[in-house]
Amino acid sequence: MNKISIKIGVLFFLAIFILECILMVFLHNNIIHSRVHEELTSLQTRGNNHREILEASFHDETIRHIAIMEARTDTQVILTKPDGTIYMSSNRVTDDMKTIMKAVPKPIPHEGFILENDWKNKAYIASVSPVIIDDHFTGYVFMFQNTEKIKEMISGLNQHFLIAGLLSLLFMIIIIITLTRYVTQPLIQMSEATKRISKGDFSVSLPKLGKDEMGELGESIKVLASDLEMLKNERNEFLASISHELRTPLTYIKGYADIARRQETIGEDRDKYLGIIFEETGKLSKLVKELFNLAKMDENTFSIEKEKVHLRPYFQSIIEKVTPALKENHMDLVLECSVDLYMFLDPIRFEQVILNLIDNARKYSEPNSKIRVEVRNISGRVHMKIQDEGMGIPGEDLPRIFERFYRVDKSRTRALGGTGLGLSIVKQLVEAHGGTIKVTSKPNNGTAFEMIL
Ligand code: ADP
């Protein structure tokens, strides 16, 4: 048994137990009351019957018959004169009876009167009926019944109640245990599942729990487990990729530094090696900078400060920055953007998006090709398209292009100075601006990145 079952079980038990006790006491009192009432009325009716016989014929013979009749039952009849002197009694008259007989009320109703009903404390219950013959008050018929019999009957009743109470208690406990098991079982399974998840075991198997809140909770735990597993795998892959990415330039740097420091290396070669070392260090610092940016984005410490930006001059100033690199490759860039177009964005962070995309278009295109940058307002949203005529991206690589460290042609892009992080940074920045980015490409036919903001 676990804590929650015990808690719910005890609560159930207490609630039902209290309810049952109240009902039992109520029922018990009612039954006793009506049984005693029955005894009293039957005693009184019996007295009234004797009285009616006597009113019809008040003779010694009749009186004797009544006495004989009554002597054979567990009740006792006493017939007295109006002043209380006893005519006849079916059995011995005890002192208790005499005391009770003194309490006859005056006037006494013809249908009789219950003289004593305290069955708990007194030896007898009693009734009295007046005998009136021709409007003349002739005497009293007293009826007595020993309370022992009533007490016996009631103790029998109590025993039945006790057995019924114990049986229902037993059933109640069995039902509560079964019900609590049924109710708490899924909770316990879920708590065990979350414990396993926290220990790194993501293979949660929870049975179908229906469509209620419990079922929803179970589903959420399953989703959580698979999300966590994915995150963990992603993190491991990411760390593996980072160390791999760092190792390559470091190996170059170490190797060339080793050759360069040798005595026999001639000045010309040394300069070449130092040049390579310088280049590789540049790549390393670019990689570290981009990693740092990504880490900041992941932590959400990255804030986007939007301001109103006129898009045409904004794009022109960015293009100016890349013009020397484009000139070097004999490439052309065409900007298509109407003068009045503006939107709210973070100019510094968004510049990185555009620079990355234009730089990719340059890196993965042949010299003398063209890059088109189109900025349009289509039904209230700004569409930006950066299109090149370069080598394109094979269809199977397209879905993974925004993943960290994903590169189509690893050796080639590394040689071009790519880190494989550029597009994942672009995507995160665009999404931080509330926008979307998609790519369309055909190998050898160029690539287009389209952002909608
Ligand atoms: P990298 O720093 O290697 O350019 P990115 O994340 O920017 O990393 O790009 C990921 C990969 O997508 C690149 O290695 C390249 O293979 C491919 N790619 C990106 N842009 C283009 C493009 N305009 N034309 C062809 N391939 C591209």
Short mmCIF file of C-alpha atoms and ligand atoms in Angstrom, two decimals:
data_model
loop_
_atom_site.label_atom_id
_atom_site.label_comp_id
_atom_site.label_asym_id
_atom_site.label_seq_id
_atom_site.Cartn_x
_atom_site.Cartn_y
_atom_site.Cartn_z
CA MET A 1 0.00 0.00 0.00
CA ASN A 2 1.29 3.43 -0.82
CA LYS A 3 0.72 6.76 0.83
CA ILE A 4 -1.91 8.08 -1.55
CA SER A 5 -4.01 4.90 -1.37
CA ILE A 6 -3.91 5.03 2.42
CA LYS A 7 -4.89 8.69 2.43
CA ILE A 8 -7.81 8.28 0.03
CA GLY A 9 -8.82 5.00 1.67
CA VAL A 10 -8.90 6.47 5.17
CA LEU A 11 -10.87 9.49 3.95
CA PHE A 12 -13.41 7.28 2.18
CA PHE A 13 -13.62 5.03 5.19
CA LEU A 14 -14.20 7.86 7.65
CA ALA A 15 -16.84 9.49 5.47
CA ILE A 16 -18.80 6.27 4.91
CA PHE A 17 -18.29 5.08 8.48
CA ILE A 18 -19.71 8.28 9.96
CA LEU A 19 -22.63 8.18 7.55
CA GLU A 20 -23.28 4.54 8.36
CA CYS A 21 -23.12 5.17 12.12
CA ILE A 22 -25.64 8.00 11.88
CA LEU A 23 -27.99 5.88 9.76
CA MET A 24 -27.64 2.87 12.06
CA VAL A 25 -28.34 4.85 15.22
CA PHE A 26 -31.35 6.48 13.59
CA LEU A 27 -32.72 3.14 12.36
CA HIS A 28 -32.01 1.40 15.68
CA ASN A 29 -33.85 4.08 17.70
CA ASN A 30 -36.78 4.06 15.32
CA ILE A 31 -37.18 0.29 15.42
CA ILE A 32 -36.95 0.17 19.22
CA HIS A 33 -39.39 3.01 19.56
CA SER A 34 -41.96 1.38 17.30
CA ARG A 35 -41.52 -2.07 18.89
CA VAL A 36 -42.05 -0.66 22.39
CA HIS A 37 -44.96 1.38 21.13
CA GLU A 38 -46.48 -1.82 19.71
CA GLU A 39 -46.07 -3.61 23.04
CA LEU A 40 -47.68 -0.71 24.91
CA THR A 41 -50.68 -0.42 22.60
CA SER A 42 -51.21 -4.17 22.56
CA LEU A 43 -51.16 -4.13 26.40
CA GLN A 44 -53.65 -1.30 26.47
CA THR A 45 -55.86 -2.96 23.84
CA ARG A 46 -55.83 -6.17 25.89
CA GLY A 47 -56.89 -4.17 29.00
CA ASN A 48 -59.64 -2.49 26.99
CA ASN A 49 -60.88 -5.87 25.75
CA HIS A 50 -61.16 -7.18 29.34
CA ARG A 51 -62.85 -3.97 30.33
CA GLU A 52 -65.43 -4.34 27.54
CA ILE A 53 -66.20 -7.92 28.59
CA LEU A 54 -66.62 -6.72 32.15
CA GLU A 55 -68.87 -3.84 31.09
CA ALA A 56 -71.02 -6.38 29.27
CA SER A 57 -71.22 -8.74 32.24
CA PHE A 58 -69.72 -7.82 35.54
CA HIS A 59 -70.04 -11.18 37.33
CA ASP A 60 -67.72 -13.31 39.42
CA GLU A 61 -67.75 -15.92 36.69
CA THR A 62 -66.55 -13.47 34.07
CA ILE A 63 -63.89 -12.08 36.40
CA ARG A 64 -62.62 -15.60 37.12
CA HIS A 65 -62.43 -16.39 33.39
CA ILE A 66 -60.41 -13.29 32.75
CA ALA A 67 -58.03 -14.17 35.57
CA ILE A 68 -57.57 -17.72 34.26
CA MET A 69 -57.03 -16.49 30.70
CA GLU A 70 -54.48 -13.92 31.77
CA ALA A 71 -52.60 -16.31 34.09
CA ARG A 72 -51.50 -18.30 31.05
CA THR A 73 -49.88 -15.35 29.29
CA ASP A 74 -46.85 -13.23 30.08
CA THR A 75 -49.07 -10.30 30.96
CA GLN A 76 -50.92 -9.80 34.26
CA VAL A 77 -54.34 -8.31 34.89
CA ILE A 78 -55.53 -6.71 38.14
CA LEU A 79 -59.09 -5.60 38.69
CA THR A 80 -59.67 -3.02 41.46
CA LYS A 81 -62.57 -1.11 42.92
CA PRO A 82 -62.71 2.68 42.38
CA ASP A 83 -60.99 3.14 45.79
CA GLY A 84 -58.13 0.84 44.80
CA THR A 85 -58.99 -2.35 46.73
CA ILE A 86 -58.18 -5.38 44.66
CA TYR A 87 -61.06 -7.55 43.36
CA MET A 88 -58.90 -9.96 41.46
CA SER A 89 -55.38 -10.47 40.14
CA SER A 90 -54.22 -13.11 37.67
CA ASN A 91 -50.86 -13.40 39.48
CA ARG A 92 -49.21 -12.17 42.65
CA VAL A 93 -49.34 -8.39 43.08
CA THR A 94 -45.86 -7.02 43.73
CA ASP A 95 -44.87 -3.77 45.48
CA ASP A 96 -43.69 -2.34 42.15
CA MET A 97 -47.21 -2.91 40.79
CA LYS A 98 -48.78 -1.25 43.78
CA THR A 99 -46.60 1.83 43.31
CA ILE A 100 -47.54 2.06 39.66
CA MET A 101 -51.24 1.62 40.43
CA LYS A 102 -51.18 4.66 42.68
CA ALA A 103 -50.39 6.93 39.72
CA VAL A 104 -53.82 6.62 38.03
CA PRO A 105 -54.75 10.01 36.57
CA LYS A 106 -58.12 11.63 37.21
CA PRO A 107 -60.23 11.91 35.14
CA ILE A 108 -59.16 8.89 33.22
CA PRO A 109 -60.10 8.62 29.49
CA HIS A 110 -62.42 5.76 28.58
CA GLU A 111 -60.05 4.39 25.93
CA GLY A 112 -57.50 3.79 28.68
CA PHE A 113 -54.15 5.19 29.66
CA ILE A 114 -50.49 4.08 29.62
CA LEU A 115 -49.43 4.18 33.25
CA GLU A 116 -45.79 3.21 32.84
CA ASN A 117 -43.67 3.13 29.69
CA ASP A 118 -40.15 3.28 31.13
CA TRP A 119 -39.07 -0.19 29.98
CA LYS A 120 -35.44 0.58 30.52
CA ASN A 121 -35.51 1.28 34.26
CA LYS A 122 -38.77 -0.16 35.61
CA ALA A 123 -39.75 -3.81 36.18
CA TYR A 124 -43.11 -3.42 34.38
CA ILE A 125 -44.85 -1.47 31.71
CA ALA A 126 -48.48 -0.90 32.56
CA SER A 127 -51.84 0.41 31.31
CA VAL A 128 -55.18 1.12 32.97
CA SER A 129 -58.74 1.11 31.57
CA PRO A 130 -61.81 2.31 33.54
CA VAL A 131 -64.85 0.05 33.81
CA ILE A 132 -68.04 2.10 33.45
CA ILE A 133 -71.38 0.32 33.66
CA ASP A 134 -74.50 2.43 32.99
CA ASP A 135 -72.56 5.65 33.50
CA HIS A 136 -71.49 4.32 36.82
CA PHE A 137 -67.77 4.08 37.48
CA THR A 138 -67.27 0.54 38.73
CA GLY A 139 -63.50 -0.04 38.85
CA TYR A 140 -60.12 -0.26 37.04
CA VAL A 141 -58.58 -2.92 34.82
CA PHE A 142 -54.79 -2.71 35.23
CA MET A 143 -52.53 -4.54 32.79
CA PHE A 144 -48.88 -5.27 33.51
CA GLN A 145 -46.11 -6.72 31.44
CA ASN A 146 -42.68 -7.61 32.68
CA THR A 147 -40.01 -5.46 30.94
CA GLU A 148 -37.54 -8.39 30.99
CA LYS A 149 -39.09 -9.68 27.77
CA ILE A 150 -38.80 -6.32 26.04
CA LYS A 151 -35.21 -6.03 27.18
CA GLU A 152 -34.48 -9.46 25.80
CA MET A 153 -36.06 -8.58 22.50
CA ILE A 154 -34.06 -5.39 22.31
CA SER A 155 -30.78 -7.06 23.14
CA GLY A 156 -31.54 -9.55 20.32
CA LEU A 157 -32.15 -6.60 18.03
CA ASN A 158 -28.87 -5.04 19.14
CA GLN A 159 -27.08 -8.25 18.28
CA HIS A 160 -28.55 -8.21 14.78
CA PHE A 161 -27.52 -4.62 14.37
CA LEU A 162 -24.00 -5.44 15.52
CA ILE A 163 -23.68 -8.31 13.04
CA ALA A 164 -25.11 -6.18 10.22
CA GLY A 165 -22.77 -3.32 11.19
CA LEU A 166 -19.70 -5.54 11.25
CA LEU A 167 -20.61 -7.18 7.95
CA SER A 168 -21.20 -3.86 6.23
CA LEU A 169 -17.92 -2.58 7.69
CA LEU A 170 -16.13 -5.57 6.22
CA PHE A 171 -17.73 -5.05 2.80
CA MET A 172 -16.97 -1.37 3.00
CA ILE A 173 -13.29 -2.03 3.67
CA ILE A 174 -13.07 -4.49 0.78
CA ILE A 175 -14.82 -2.10 -1.60
CA ILE A 176 -12.69 0.85 -0.49
CA ILE A 177 -9.46 -1.08 -0.95
CA THR A 178 -10.49 -2.15 -4.44
CA LEU A 179 -11.72 1.30 -5.40
CA THR A 180 -8.66 3.12 -4.07
CA ARG A 181 -6.42 0.69 -5.92
CA TYR A 182 -8.36 1.42 -9.09
CA VAL A 183 -8.23 5.18 -8.60
CA THR A 184 -4.61 5.47 -7.47
CA GLN A 185 -3.02 2.85 -9.71
CA PRO A 186 -2.53 5.23 -12.67
CA LEU A 187 -1.18 7.94 -10.36
CA ILE A 188 1.37 5.53 -8.94
CA GLN A 189 2.36 4.37 -12.39
CA MET A 190 2.86 7.98 -13.45
CA SER A 191 4.90 8.82 -10.38
CA GLU A 192 7.12 5.79 -11.06
CA ALA A 193 7.42 6.83 -14.69
CA THR A 194 8.56 10.34 -13.76
CA LYS A 195 11.08 8.88 -11.31
CA ARG A 196 12.49 6.73 -14.11
CA ILE A 197 12.60 9.75 -16.43
CA SER A 198 14.54 11.77 -13.88
CA LYS A 199 17.05 8.92 -13.70
CA GLY A 200 17.49 9.12 -17.48
CA ASP A 201 15.31 6.19 -18.53
CA PHE A 202 13.00 7.65 -21.14
CA SER A 203 11.25 4.43 -22.14
CA VAL A 204 8.00 5.29 -20.39
CA SER A 205 5.21 2.82 -20.96
CA LEU A 206 1.95 3.97 -19.41
CA PRO A 207 -1.25 2.07 -20.13
CA LYS A 208 -4.08 3.92 -21.90
CA LEU A 209 -5.79 5.92 -19.19
CA GLY A 210 -8.90 7.16 -20.97
CA LYS A 211 -9.87 10.67 -21.94
CA ASP A 212 -10.15 12.29 -18.50
CA GLU A 213 -7.60 14.51 -16.76
CA MET A 214 -5.67 11.44 -15.64
CA GLY A 215 -5.37 10.31 -19.26
CA GLU A 216 -4.21 13.78 -20.30
CA LEU A 217 -1.59 13.78 -17.57
CA GLY A 218 -0.34 10.39 -18.75
CA GLU A 219 -0.13 11.65 -22.32
CA SER A 220 1.76 14.77 -21.19
CA ILE A 221 4.26 12.62 -19.33
CA LYS A 222 4.84 10.52 -22.44
CA VAL A 223 5.35 13.64 -24.57
CA LEU A 224 7.65 15.08 -21.91
CA ALA A 225 9.74 11.92 -21.87
CA SER A 226 10.15 11.85 -25.62
CA ASP A 227 10.94 15.60 -25.68
CA LEU A 228 13.53 15.14 -22.97
CA GLU A 229 15.06 12.22 -24.79
CA MET A 230 15.24 14.24 -27.97
CA LEU A 231 16.82 17.17 -26.12
CA LYS A 232 19.36 14.92 -24.49
CA ASN A 233 20.30 13.30 -27.78
CA GLU A 234 20.45 16.70 -29.46
CA ARG A 235 22.71 18.03 -26.73
CA ASN A 236 25.03 15.04 -27.00
CA GLU A 237 25.18 15.36 -30.77
CA PHE A 238 25.77 19.09 -30.47
CA LEU A 239 28.63 18.61 -28.01
CA ALA A 240 30.14 15.93 -30.23
CA SER A 241 29.89 18.24 -33.25
CA ILE A 242 31.42 21.17 -31.37
CA SER A 243 34.40 19.17 -30.26
CA HIS A 244 34.79 17.83 -33.77
CA GLU A 245 34.55 21.32 -35.27
CA LEU A 246 37.12 22.65 -32.85
CA ARG A 247 39.48 19.76 -33.38
CA THR A 248 39.95 20.30 -37.14
CA PRO A 249 41.29 23.88 -37.06
CA LEU A 250 43.26 23.09 -33.92
CA THR A 251 44.93 20.16 -35.65
CA TYR A 252 45.92 22.45 -38.54
CA ILE A 253 47.18 25.15 -36.20
CA LYS A 254 49.19 22.68 -34.14
CA GLY A 255 50.66 20.96 -37.20
CA TYR A 256 51.65 24.13 -39.05
CA ALA A 257 52.97 25.80 -35.88
CA ASP A 258 55.13 22.75 -35.33
CA ILE A 259 56.60 22.95 -38.85
CA ALA A 260 56.97 26.73 -38.73
CA ARG A 261 59.01 26.69 -35.52
CA ARG A 262 61.56 24.23 -36.91
CA GLN A 263 65.01 25.67 -37.65
CA GLU A 264 65.18 24.20 -41.12
CA THR A 265 61.93 25.84 -42.31
CA ILE A 266 62.82 28.58 -44.71
CA GLY A 267 61.35 32.07 -44.31
CA GLU A 268 59.05 31.80 -47.33
CA ASP A 269 57.46 28.56 -46.11
CA ARG A 270 57.24 29.87 -42.58
CA ASP A 271 55.24 32.87 -43.85
CA LYS A 272 52.89 30.53 -45.69
CA TYR A 273 52.40 28.37 -42.60
CA LEU A 274 51.86 31.38 -40.39
CA GLY A 275 49.29 32.56 -42.92
CA ILE A 276 47.42 29.24 -42.62
CA ILE A 277 47.61 29.44 -38.84
CA PHE A 278 46.20 32.96 -38.96
CA GLU A 279 43.35 31.86 -41.22
CA GLU A 280 42.47 28.87 -39.04
CA THR A 281 42.51 31.05 -35.92
CA GLY A 282 40.09 33.38 -37.69
CA LYS A 283 37.75 30.45 -38.38
CA LEU A 284 38.05 29.32 -34.80
CA SER A 285 37.15 32.70 -33.42
CA LYS A 286 34.21 32.94 -35.84
CA LEU A 287 33.03 29.52 -34.69
CA VAL A 288 33.32 30.46 -31.03
CA LYS A 289 31.47 33.72 -31.66
CA GLU A 290 28.61 31.93 -33.41
CA LEU A 291 28.44 29.30 -30.70
CA PHE A 292 28.24 32.04 -28.14
CA ASN A 293 25.37 33.65 -30.07
CA LEU A 294 23.53 30.34 -30.26
CA ALA A 295 24.02 29.71 -26.55
CA LYS A 296 22.60 33.14 -25.79
CA MET A 297 19.58 32.44 -28.00
CA ASP A 298 19.02 29.10 -26.27
CA GLU A 299 19.12 30.67 -22.86
CA ASN A 300 16.61 33.31 -23.91
CA THR A 301 18.90 36.01 -22.57
CA PHE A 302 18.79 37.27 -26.07
CA SER A 303 16.53 40.26 -26.36
CA ILE A 304 15.10 41.60 -29.59
CA GLU A 305 14.79 45.36 -29.54
CA LYS A 306 12.55 46.32 -32.38
CA GLU A 307 12.42 49.77 -33.92
CA LYS A 308 10.89 51.27 -37.02
CA VAL A 309 13.25 50.60 -39.92
CA HIS A 310 12.93 51.95 -43.47
CA LEU A 311 13.80 48.87 -45.40
CA ARG A 312 15.32 50.29 -48.58
CA PRO A 313 18.10 52.38 -46.97
CA TYR A 314 18.58 49.59 -44.40
CA PHE A 315 19.20 46.96 -47.11
CA GLN A 316 21.36 49.36 -49.11
CA SER A 317 23.67 49.96 -46.16
CA ILE A 318 24.03 46.20 -45.57
CA ILE A 319 24.73 45.54 -49.23
CA GLU A 320 27.43 48.17 -49.17
CA LYS A 321 29.25 46.10 -46.57
CA VAL A 322 29.32 42.99 -48.76
CA THR A 323 30.08 44.76 -52.02
CA PRO A 324 33.91 44.36 -51.79
CA ALA A 325 33.60 40.58 -51.28
CA LEU A 326 31.12 40.36 -54.18
CA LYS A 327 33.41 42.43 -56.41
CA GLU A 328 36.22 40.02 -55.67
CA ASN A 329 34.05 37.20 -57.07
CA HIS A 330 32.83 39.37 -59.94
CA MET A 331 29.28 38.99 -58.72
CA ASP A 332 26.33 41.33 -59.05
CA LEU A 333 23.65 42.05 -56.50
CA VAL A 334 20.26 43.47 -57.46
CA LEU A 335 18.01 44.97 -54.78
CA GLU A 336 14.32 45.34 -55.41
CA CYS A 337 12.57 47.25 -52.62
CA SER A 338 10.06 50.10 -52.82
CA VAL A 339 11.08 53.37 -51.17
CA ASP A 340 8.24 53.65 -48.70
CA LEU A 341 8.50 50.17 -47.20
CA TYR A 342 9.20 50.01 -43.48
CA MET A 343 8.76 47.57 -40.61
CA PHE A 344 9.65 47.02 -36.95
CA LEU A 345 12.72 44.89 -36.37
CA ASP A 346 15.95 44.75 -34.41
CA PRO A 347 18.32 46.36 -36.98
CA ILE A 348 21.54 44.97 -35.51
CA ARG A 349 20.37 41.37 -35.11
CA PHE A 350 18.50 41.31 -38.41
CA GLU A 351 21.57 42.58 -40.23
CA GLN A 352 23.22 39.29 -39.26
CA VAL A 353 20.39 37.37 -40.92
CA ILE A 354 20.80 39.21 -44.21
CA LEU A 355 24.58 39.14 -44.10
CA ASN A 356 24.58 35.37 -43.49
CA LEU A 357 22.18 34.73 -46.35
CA ILE A 358 24.00 36.99 -48.84
CA ASP A 359 27.32 35.54 -47.75
CA ASN A 360 26.02 31.99 -48.37
CA ALA A 361 24.72 33.04 -51.78
CA ARG A 362 28.18 34.38 -52.57
CA LYS A 363 30.05 31.36 -51.18
CA TYR A 364 27.99 28.76 -52.98
CA SER A 365 27.84 30.48 -56.40
CA GLU A 366 30.21 30.66 -59.35
CA PRO A 367 31.88 33.98 -60.21
CA ASN A 368 29.97 36.25 -62.60
CA SER A 369 26.56 35.08 -61.32
CA LYS A 370 23.85 37.28 -59.89
CA ILE A 371 22.17 37.59 -56.50
CA ARG A 372 18.67 39.05 -56.26
CA VAL A 373 17.30 40.55 -53.06
CA GLU A 374 13.56 41.24 -53.20
CA VAL A 375 11.61 42.95 -50.43
CA ARG A 376 7.84 43.19 -50.90
CA ASN A 377 4.75 43.96 -48.91
CA ILE A 378 2.17 41.24 -49.60
CA SER A 379 -1.13 41.74 -47.79
CA GLY A 380 0.38 43.43 -44.75
CA ARG A 381 3.35 41.11 -44.34
CA VAL A 382 6.90 41.75 -45.47
CA HIS A 383 8.31 39.07 -47.76
CA MET A 384 12.10 39.05 -48.22
CA LYS A 385 13.69 36.81 -50.81
CA ILE A 386 17.40 36.25 -51.36
CA GLN A 387 18.03 34.30 -54.51
CA ASP A 388 21.23 33.13 -56.16
CA GLU A 389 22.22 31.27 -59.31
CA GLY A 390 24.65 29.01 -57.55
CA MET A 391 25.18 25.30 -57.08
CA GLY A 392 21.87 24.79 -55.24
CA ILE A 393 21.10 22.27 -52.52
CA PRO A 394 20.15 18.65 -53.24
CA GLY A 395 16.54 17.80 -52.32
CA GLU A 396 17.53 15.27 -49.65
CA ASP A 397 19.56 17.90 -47.79
CA LEU A 398 16.91 20.63 -47.86
CA PRO A 399 15.00 19.53 -44.74
CA ARG A 400 18.17 19.50 -42.62
CA ILE A 401 19.76 22.68 -43.89
CA PHE A 402 18.81 24.71 -40.78
CA GLU A 403 20.30 22.18 -38.34
CA ARG A 404 23.40 23.13 -36.44
CA PHE A 405 26.64 22.04 -38.11
CA TYR A 406 24.75 20.63 -41.08
CA ARG A 407 26.66 21.10 -44.29
CA VAL A 408 25.94 19.65 -47.70
CA ASP A 409 29.51 19.12 -48.78
CA LYS A 410 31.58 19.08 -45.63
CA SER A 411 35.11 19.39 -47.06
CA ARG A 412 34.13 22.04 -49.55
CA THR A 413 32.17 24.29 -47.23
CA ARG A 414 34.85 24.07 -44.56
CA ALA A 415 37.36 25.20 -47.12
CA LEU A 416 35.06 28.14 -47.85
CA GLY A 417 35.15 29.08 -44.19
CA GLY A 418 31.70 27.72 -43.29
CA THR A 419 30.90 26.60 -39.79
CA GLY A 420 27.50 25.06 -40.48
CA LEU A 421 25.96 27.34 -37.86
CA GLY A 422 24.99 30.28 -40.06
CA LEU A 423 21.54 29.07 -41.15
CA SER A 424 20.53 27.83 -37.71
CA ILE A 425 21.35 31.29 -36.34
CA VAL A 426 19.36 32.85 -39.20
CA LYS A 427 16.36 30.66 -38.44
CA GLN A 428 16.40 31.41 -34.75
CA LEU A 429 16.72 35.14 -35.33
CA VAL A 430 13.85 35.17 -37.85
CA GLU A 431 11.66 33.21 -35.45
CA ALA A 432 12.62 35.56 -32.61
CA HIS A 433 11.20 38.31 -34.82
CA GLY A 434 7.97 36.31 -35.16
CA GLY A 435 8.70 35.35 -38.74
CA THR A 436 9.21 32.19 -40.80
CA ILE A 437 11.88 31.16 -43.24
CA LYS A 438 11.78 28.58 -46.01
CA VAL A 439 14.15 27.48 -48.68
CA THR A 440 13.63 26.37 -52.27
CA SER A 441 16.48 25.09 -54.35
CA LYS A 442 17.44 23.06 -57.40
CA PRO A 443 20.95 21.70 -57.80
CA ASN A 444 22.93 23.79 -60.31
CA ASN A 445 19.99 26.13 -60.65
CA GLY A 446 20.29 28.36 -57.62
CA THR A 447 18.76 28.68 -54.19
CA ALA A 448 16.14 31.03 -52.74
CA PHE A 449 15.59 31.81 -49.07
CA GLU A 450 12.24 33.46 -48.39
CA MET A 451 11.34 35.07 -45.09
CA ILE A 452 7.86 36.25 -44.14
CA LEU A 453 7.67 38.73 -41.25
P1 ADP B 1 28.01 27.45 -43.50
O1 ADP B 1 28.69 28.30 -42.51
O2 ADP B 1 28.66 26.16 -43.75
O3 ADP B 1 27.65 28.20 -44.75
P2 ADP B 1 25.20 27.51 -43.04
O4 ADP B 1 24.41 27.06 -41.87
O5 ADP B 1 25.13 28.92 -43.41
O6 ADP B 1 26.67 27.03 -42.78
O7 ADP B 1 24.72 26.65 -44.26
C1 ADP B 1 24.60 25.26 -44.13
C2 ADP B 1 24.83 24.56 -45.45
O8 ADP B 1 23.82 24.87 -46.37
C3 ADP B 1 26.09 25.01 -46.15
O9 ADP B 1 27.18 24.28 -45.71
C4 ADP B 1 25.81 24.75 -47.61
O10 ADP B 1 26.09 23.42 -47.91
C5 ADP B 1 24.30 24.94 -47.68
N1 ADP B 1 23.93 26.26 -48.20
C6 ADP B 1 23.57 27.34 -47.50
N2 ADP B 1 23.26 28.37 -48.32
C7 ADP B 1 23.41 27.93 -49.56
C8 ADP B 1 23.22 28.52 -50.86
N3 ADP B 1 22.84 29.79 -51.01
N4 ADP B 1 23.49 27.75 -51.95
C9 ADP B 1 23.88 26.47 -51.82
N5 ADP B 1 24.07 25.85 -50.62
C10 ADP B 1 23.83 26.58 -49.52
#
